[in-house]
PDB file of C-alpha atoms in Angstrom:
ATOM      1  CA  UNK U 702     136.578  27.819 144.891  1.00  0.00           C
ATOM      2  CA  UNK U 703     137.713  25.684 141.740  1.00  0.00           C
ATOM      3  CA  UNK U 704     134.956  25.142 139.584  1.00  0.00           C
ATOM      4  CA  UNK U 705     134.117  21.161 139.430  1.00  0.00           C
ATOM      5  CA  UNK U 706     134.425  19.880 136.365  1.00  0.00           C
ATOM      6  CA  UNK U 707     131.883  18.114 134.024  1.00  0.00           C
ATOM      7  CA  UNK U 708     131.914  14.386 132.977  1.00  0.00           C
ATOM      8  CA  UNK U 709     133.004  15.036 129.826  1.00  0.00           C
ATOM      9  CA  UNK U 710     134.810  18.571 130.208  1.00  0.00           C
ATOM     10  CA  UNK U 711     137.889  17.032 128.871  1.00  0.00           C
ATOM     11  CA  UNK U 712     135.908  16.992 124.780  1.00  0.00           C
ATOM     12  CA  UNK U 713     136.253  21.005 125.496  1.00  0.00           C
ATOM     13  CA  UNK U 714     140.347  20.633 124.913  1.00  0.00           C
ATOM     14  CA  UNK U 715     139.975  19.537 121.372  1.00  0.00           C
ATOM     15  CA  UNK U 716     139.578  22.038 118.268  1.00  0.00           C
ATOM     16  CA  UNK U 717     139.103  21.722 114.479  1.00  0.00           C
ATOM     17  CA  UNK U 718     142.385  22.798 112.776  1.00  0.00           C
ATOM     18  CA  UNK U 719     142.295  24.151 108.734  1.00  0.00           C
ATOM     19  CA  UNK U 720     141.943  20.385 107.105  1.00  0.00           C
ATOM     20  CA  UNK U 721     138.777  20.207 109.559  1.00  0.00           C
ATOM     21  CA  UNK U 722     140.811  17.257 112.072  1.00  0.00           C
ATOM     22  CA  UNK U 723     140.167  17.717 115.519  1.00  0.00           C
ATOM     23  CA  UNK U 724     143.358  18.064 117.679  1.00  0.00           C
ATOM     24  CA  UNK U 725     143.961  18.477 121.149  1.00  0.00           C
ATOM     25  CA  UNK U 726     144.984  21.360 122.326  1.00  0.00           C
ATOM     26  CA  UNK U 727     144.939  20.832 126.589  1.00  0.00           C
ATOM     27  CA  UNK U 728     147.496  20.030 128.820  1.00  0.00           C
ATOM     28  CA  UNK U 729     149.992  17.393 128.800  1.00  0.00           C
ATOM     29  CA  UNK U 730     151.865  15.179 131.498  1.00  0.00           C
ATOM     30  CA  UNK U 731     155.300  13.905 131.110  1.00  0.00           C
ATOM     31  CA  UNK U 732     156.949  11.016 132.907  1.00  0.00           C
ATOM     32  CA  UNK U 733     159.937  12.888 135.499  1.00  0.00           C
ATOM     33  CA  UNK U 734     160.682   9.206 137.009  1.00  0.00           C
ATOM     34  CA  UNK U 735     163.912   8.364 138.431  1.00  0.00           C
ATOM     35  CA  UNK U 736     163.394   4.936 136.911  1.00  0.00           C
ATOM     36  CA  UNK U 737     163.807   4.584 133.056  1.00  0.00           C
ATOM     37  CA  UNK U 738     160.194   4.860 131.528  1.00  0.00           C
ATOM     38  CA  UNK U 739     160.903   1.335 130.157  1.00  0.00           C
ATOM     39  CA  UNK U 740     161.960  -0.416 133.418  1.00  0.00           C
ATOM     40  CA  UNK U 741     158.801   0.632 135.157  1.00  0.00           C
ATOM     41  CA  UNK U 742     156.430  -0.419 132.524  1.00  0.00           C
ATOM     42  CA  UNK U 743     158.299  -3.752 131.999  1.00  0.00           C
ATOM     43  CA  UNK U 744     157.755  -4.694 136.008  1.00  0.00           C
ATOM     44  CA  UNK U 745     154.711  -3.214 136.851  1.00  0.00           C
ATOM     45  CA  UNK U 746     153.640  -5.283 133.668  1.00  0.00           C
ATOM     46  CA  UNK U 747     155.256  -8.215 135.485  1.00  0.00           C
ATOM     47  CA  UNK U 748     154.226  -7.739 138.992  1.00  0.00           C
ATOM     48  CA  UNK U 749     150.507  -7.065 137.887  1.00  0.00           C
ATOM     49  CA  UNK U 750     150.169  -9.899 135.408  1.00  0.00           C
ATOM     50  CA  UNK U 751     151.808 -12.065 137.330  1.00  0.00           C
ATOM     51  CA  UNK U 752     149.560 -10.909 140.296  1.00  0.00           C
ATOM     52  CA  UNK U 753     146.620 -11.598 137.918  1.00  0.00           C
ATOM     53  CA  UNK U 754     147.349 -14.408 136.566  1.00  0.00           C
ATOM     54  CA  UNK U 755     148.047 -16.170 140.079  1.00  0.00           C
ATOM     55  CA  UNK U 756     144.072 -14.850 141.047  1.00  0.00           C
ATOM     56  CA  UNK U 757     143.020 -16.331 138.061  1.00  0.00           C
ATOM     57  CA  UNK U 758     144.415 -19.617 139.411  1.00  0.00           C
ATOM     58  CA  UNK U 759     143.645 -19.058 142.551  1.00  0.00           C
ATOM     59  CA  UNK U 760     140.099 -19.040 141.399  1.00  0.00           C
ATOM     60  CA  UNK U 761     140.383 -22.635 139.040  1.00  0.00           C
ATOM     61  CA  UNK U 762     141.609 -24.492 142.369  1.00  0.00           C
ATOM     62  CA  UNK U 763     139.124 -27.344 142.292  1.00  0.00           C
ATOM     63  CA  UNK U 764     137.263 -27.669 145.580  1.00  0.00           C
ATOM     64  CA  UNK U 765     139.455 -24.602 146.641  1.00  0.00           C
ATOM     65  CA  UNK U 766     136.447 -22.257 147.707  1.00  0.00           C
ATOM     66  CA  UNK U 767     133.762 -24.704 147.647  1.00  0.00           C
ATOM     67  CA  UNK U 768     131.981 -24.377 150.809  1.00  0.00           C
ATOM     68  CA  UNK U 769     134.485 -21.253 151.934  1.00  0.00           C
ATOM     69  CA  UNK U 770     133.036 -18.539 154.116  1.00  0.00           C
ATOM     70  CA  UNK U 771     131.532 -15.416 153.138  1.00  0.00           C
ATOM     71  CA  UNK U 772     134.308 -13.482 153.848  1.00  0.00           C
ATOM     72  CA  UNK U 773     136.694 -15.345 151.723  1.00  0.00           C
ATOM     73  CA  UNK U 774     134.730 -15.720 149.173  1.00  0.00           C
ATOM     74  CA  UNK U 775     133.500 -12.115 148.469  1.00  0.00           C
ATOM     75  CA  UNK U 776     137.441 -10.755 149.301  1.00  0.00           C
ATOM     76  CA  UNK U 777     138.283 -13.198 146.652  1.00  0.00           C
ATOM     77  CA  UNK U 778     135.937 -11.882 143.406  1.00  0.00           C
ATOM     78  CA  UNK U 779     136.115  -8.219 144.969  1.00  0.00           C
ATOM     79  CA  UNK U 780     140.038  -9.206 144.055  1.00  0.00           C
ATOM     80  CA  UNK U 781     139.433 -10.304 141.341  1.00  0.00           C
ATOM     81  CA  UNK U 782     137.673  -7.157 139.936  1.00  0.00           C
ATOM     82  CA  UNK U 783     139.817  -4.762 141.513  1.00  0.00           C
ATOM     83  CA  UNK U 784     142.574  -6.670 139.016  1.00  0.00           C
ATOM     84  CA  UNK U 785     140.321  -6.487 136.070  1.00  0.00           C
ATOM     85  CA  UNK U 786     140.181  -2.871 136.693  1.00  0.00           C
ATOM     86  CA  UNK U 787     143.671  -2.501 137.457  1.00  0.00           C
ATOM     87  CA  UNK U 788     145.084  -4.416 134.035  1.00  0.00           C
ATOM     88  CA  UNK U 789     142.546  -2.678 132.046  1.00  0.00           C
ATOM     89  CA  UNK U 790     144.052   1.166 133.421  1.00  0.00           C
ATOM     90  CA  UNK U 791     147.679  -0.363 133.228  1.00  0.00           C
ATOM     91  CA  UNK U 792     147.189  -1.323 129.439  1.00  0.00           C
ATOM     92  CA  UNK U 793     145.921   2.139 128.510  1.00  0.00           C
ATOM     93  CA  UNK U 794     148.533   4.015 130.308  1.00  0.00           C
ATOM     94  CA  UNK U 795     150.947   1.505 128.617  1.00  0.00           C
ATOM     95  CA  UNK U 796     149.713   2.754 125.668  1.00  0.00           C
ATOM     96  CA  UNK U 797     150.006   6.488 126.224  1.00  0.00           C
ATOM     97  CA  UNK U 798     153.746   5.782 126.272  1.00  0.00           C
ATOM     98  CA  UNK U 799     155.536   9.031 128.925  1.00  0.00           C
ATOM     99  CA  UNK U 800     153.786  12.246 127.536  1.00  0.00           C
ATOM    100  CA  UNK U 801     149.685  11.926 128.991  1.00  0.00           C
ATOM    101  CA  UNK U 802     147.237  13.780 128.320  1.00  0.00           C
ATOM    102  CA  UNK U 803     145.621  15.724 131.239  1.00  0.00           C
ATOM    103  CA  UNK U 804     142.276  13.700 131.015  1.00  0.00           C
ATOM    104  CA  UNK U 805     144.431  10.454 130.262  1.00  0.00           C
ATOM    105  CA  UNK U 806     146.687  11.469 133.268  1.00  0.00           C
ATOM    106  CA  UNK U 807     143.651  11.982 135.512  1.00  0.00           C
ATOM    107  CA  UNK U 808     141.987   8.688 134.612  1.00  0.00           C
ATOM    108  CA  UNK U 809     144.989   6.412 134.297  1.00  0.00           C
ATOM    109  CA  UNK U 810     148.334   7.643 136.434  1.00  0.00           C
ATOM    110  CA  UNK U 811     146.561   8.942 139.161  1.00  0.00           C
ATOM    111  CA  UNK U 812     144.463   5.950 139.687  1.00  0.00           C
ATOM    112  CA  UNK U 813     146.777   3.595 139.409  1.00  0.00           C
ATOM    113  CA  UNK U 814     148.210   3.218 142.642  1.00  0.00           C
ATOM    114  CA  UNK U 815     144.381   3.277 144.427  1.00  0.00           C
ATOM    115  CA  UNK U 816     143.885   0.610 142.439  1.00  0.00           C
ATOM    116  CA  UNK U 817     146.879  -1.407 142.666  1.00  0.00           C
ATOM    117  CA  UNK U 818     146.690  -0.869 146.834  1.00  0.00           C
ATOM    118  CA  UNK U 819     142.685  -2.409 146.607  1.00  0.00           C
ATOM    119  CA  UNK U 820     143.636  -5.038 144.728  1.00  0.00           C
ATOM    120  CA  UNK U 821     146.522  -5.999 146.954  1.00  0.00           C
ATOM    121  CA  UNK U 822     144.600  -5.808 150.487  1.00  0.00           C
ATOM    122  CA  UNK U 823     141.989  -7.432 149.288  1.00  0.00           C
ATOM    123  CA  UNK U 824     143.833 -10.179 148.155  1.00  0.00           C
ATOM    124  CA  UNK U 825     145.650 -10.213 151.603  1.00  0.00           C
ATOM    125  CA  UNK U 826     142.263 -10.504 153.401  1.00  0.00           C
ATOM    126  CA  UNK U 827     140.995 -13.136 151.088  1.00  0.00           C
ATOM    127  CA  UNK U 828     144.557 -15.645 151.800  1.00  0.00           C
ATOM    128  CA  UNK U 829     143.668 -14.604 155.680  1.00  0.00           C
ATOM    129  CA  UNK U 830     140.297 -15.493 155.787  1.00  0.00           C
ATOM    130  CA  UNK U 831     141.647 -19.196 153.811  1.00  0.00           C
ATOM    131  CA  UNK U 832     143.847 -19.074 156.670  1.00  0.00           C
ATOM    132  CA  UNK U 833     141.888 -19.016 158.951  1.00  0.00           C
ATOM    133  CA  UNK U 834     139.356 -21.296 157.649  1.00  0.00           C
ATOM    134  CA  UNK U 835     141.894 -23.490 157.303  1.00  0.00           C
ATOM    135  CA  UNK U 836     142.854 -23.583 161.205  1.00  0.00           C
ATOM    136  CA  UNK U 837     139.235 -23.435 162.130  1.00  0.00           C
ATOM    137  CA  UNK U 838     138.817 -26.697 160.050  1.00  0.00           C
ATOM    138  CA  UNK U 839     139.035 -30.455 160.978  1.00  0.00           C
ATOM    139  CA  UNK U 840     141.207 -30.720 157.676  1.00  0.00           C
ATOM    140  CA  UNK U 841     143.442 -28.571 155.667  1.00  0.00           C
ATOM    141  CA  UNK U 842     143.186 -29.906 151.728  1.00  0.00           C
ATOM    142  CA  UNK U 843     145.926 -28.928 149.806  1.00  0.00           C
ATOM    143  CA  UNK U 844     143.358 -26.927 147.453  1.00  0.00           C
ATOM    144  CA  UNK U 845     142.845 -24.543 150.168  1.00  0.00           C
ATOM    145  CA  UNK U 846     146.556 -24.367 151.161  1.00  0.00           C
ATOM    146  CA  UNK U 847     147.111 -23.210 147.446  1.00  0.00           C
ATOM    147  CA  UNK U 848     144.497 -20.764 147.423  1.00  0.00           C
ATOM    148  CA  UNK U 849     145.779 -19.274 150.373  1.00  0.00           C
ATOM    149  CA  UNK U 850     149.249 -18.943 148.836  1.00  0.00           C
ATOM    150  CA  UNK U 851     147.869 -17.554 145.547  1.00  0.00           C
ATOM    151  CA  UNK U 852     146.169 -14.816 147.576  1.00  0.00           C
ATOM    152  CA  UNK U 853     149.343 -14.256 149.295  1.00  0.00           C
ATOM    153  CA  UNK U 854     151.523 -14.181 146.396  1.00  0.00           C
ATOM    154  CA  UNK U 855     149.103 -11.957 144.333  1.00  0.00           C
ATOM    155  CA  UNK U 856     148.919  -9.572 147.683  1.00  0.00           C
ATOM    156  CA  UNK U 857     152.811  -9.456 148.046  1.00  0.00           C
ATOM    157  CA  UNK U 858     153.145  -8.554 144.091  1.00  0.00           C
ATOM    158  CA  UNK U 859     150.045  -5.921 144.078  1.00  0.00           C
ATOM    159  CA  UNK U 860     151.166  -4.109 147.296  1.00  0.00           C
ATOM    160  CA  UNK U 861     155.176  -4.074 145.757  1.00  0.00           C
ATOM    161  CA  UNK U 862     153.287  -2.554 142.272  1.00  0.00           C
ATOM    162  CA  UNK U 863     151.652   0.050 144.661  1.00  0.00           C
ATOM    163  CA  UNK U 864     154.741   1.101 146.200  1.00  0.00           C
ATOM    164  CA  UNK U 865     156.309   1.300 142.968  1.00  0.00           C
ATOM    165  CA  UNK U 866     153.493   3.785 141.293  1.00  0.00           C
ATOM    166  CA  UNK U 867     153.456   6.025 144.618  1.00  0.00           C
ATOM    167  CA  UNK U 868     156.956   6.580 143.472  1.00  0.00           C
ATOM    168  CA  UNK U 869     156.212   7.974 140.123  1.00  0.00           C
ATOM    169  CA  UNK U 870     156.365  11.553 139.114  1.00  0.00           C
ATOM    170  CA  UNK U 871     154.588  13.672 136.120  1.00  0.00           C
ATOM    171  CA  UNK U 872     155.229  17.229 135.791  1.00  0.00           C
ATOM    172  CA  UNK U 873     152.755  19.529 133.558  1.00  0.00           C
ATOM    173  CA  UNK U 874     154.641  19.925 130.321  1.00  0.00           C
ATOM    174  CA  UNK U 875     155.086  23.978 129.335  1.00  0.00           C
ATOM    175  CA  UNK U 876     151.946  24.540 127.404  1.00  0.00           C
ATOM    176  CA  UNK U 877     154.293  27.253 125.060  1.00  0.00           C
ATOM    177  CA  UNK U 878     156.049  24.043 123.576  1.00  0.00           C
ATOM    178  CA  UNK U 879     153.318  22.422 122.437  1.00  0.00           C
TER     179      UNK U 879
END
């Protein structure tokens, strides 16, 4: 059985070299997409920040979840945080650029997708619930109509982003070349 490794196990892959620098010296990931590296970056950029931004919106409706059940409401900021989450890991694999480290990899380009997927479905369930709140109501204001398209539009966007990053391949770069 593979031993489990430690919080911070990944510290153990960097060394001192001569001028007393530490370097790292583990394993390294390198983008083997179909897709130019570019091209995906660029629109998972745009599907996600678009996606974000239209939750952020979603959320400055005015009257838009006042008085909303419990289920839309707590879909809506569990959304919301799943995003967070989800732009924060996007920038820093952005920033890695197509060769990861293994602790980056593990952290960032495997996680991606899980997050992009929660994000997504919970956004779906959140423009449901408004939609159904909105049938079950005497009166449909236009502030929850929009909310409910928000959620929808962020959903549609978030799930595309996730079918996107299940589509990506790394491949463990030769450690010899390093």
């Amino acid at each position: 059985m593979a031993k489990k490794r430690e919080r911070r196990s990944y510290l153990n892959d960097f060394q001192k070299d001569l001028n007393g620098e530490y370097q790292y010296r583990g394993a390294h990931y390198h983008y083997a997409g179909s897709v130019e590296y570019s091209k995906l970056r660029r629109s998972l950029w745009l599907r996600c920040g678009v996606g974000a931004a239209l939750l952020v919106i979603a959320g400055c409706l005015p009257g838009a979840t006042m008085g909303a059940a419990a289920y839309v409401t707590l879909s809506y900021m569990l959304a919301l945080a799943a995003c967070g989450v989800l732009i924060w890991t996007l920038a820093r694999w952005s920033k890695s650029g197509t060769q990861l480290r293994a602790y980056v990899y593990e952290q960032t380009a495997k996680r991606l997708p899980g997050l992009s997927a929660a994000a997504g479905i919970l956004s779906a369930l959140g423009a449901a619930g408004q939609g159904i709140a909105c049938l079950m109501g005497s009166t449909a204001q236009w502030a929850q109509i929009a909310f409910s398209a928000c959620l929808a539009g962020t959903a549609a966007l978030l799930l595309r982003a996730f079918v996107v990053l299940r589509r990506t391949e790394y491949r463990l770069a030769d450690t010899d070349k390093q």
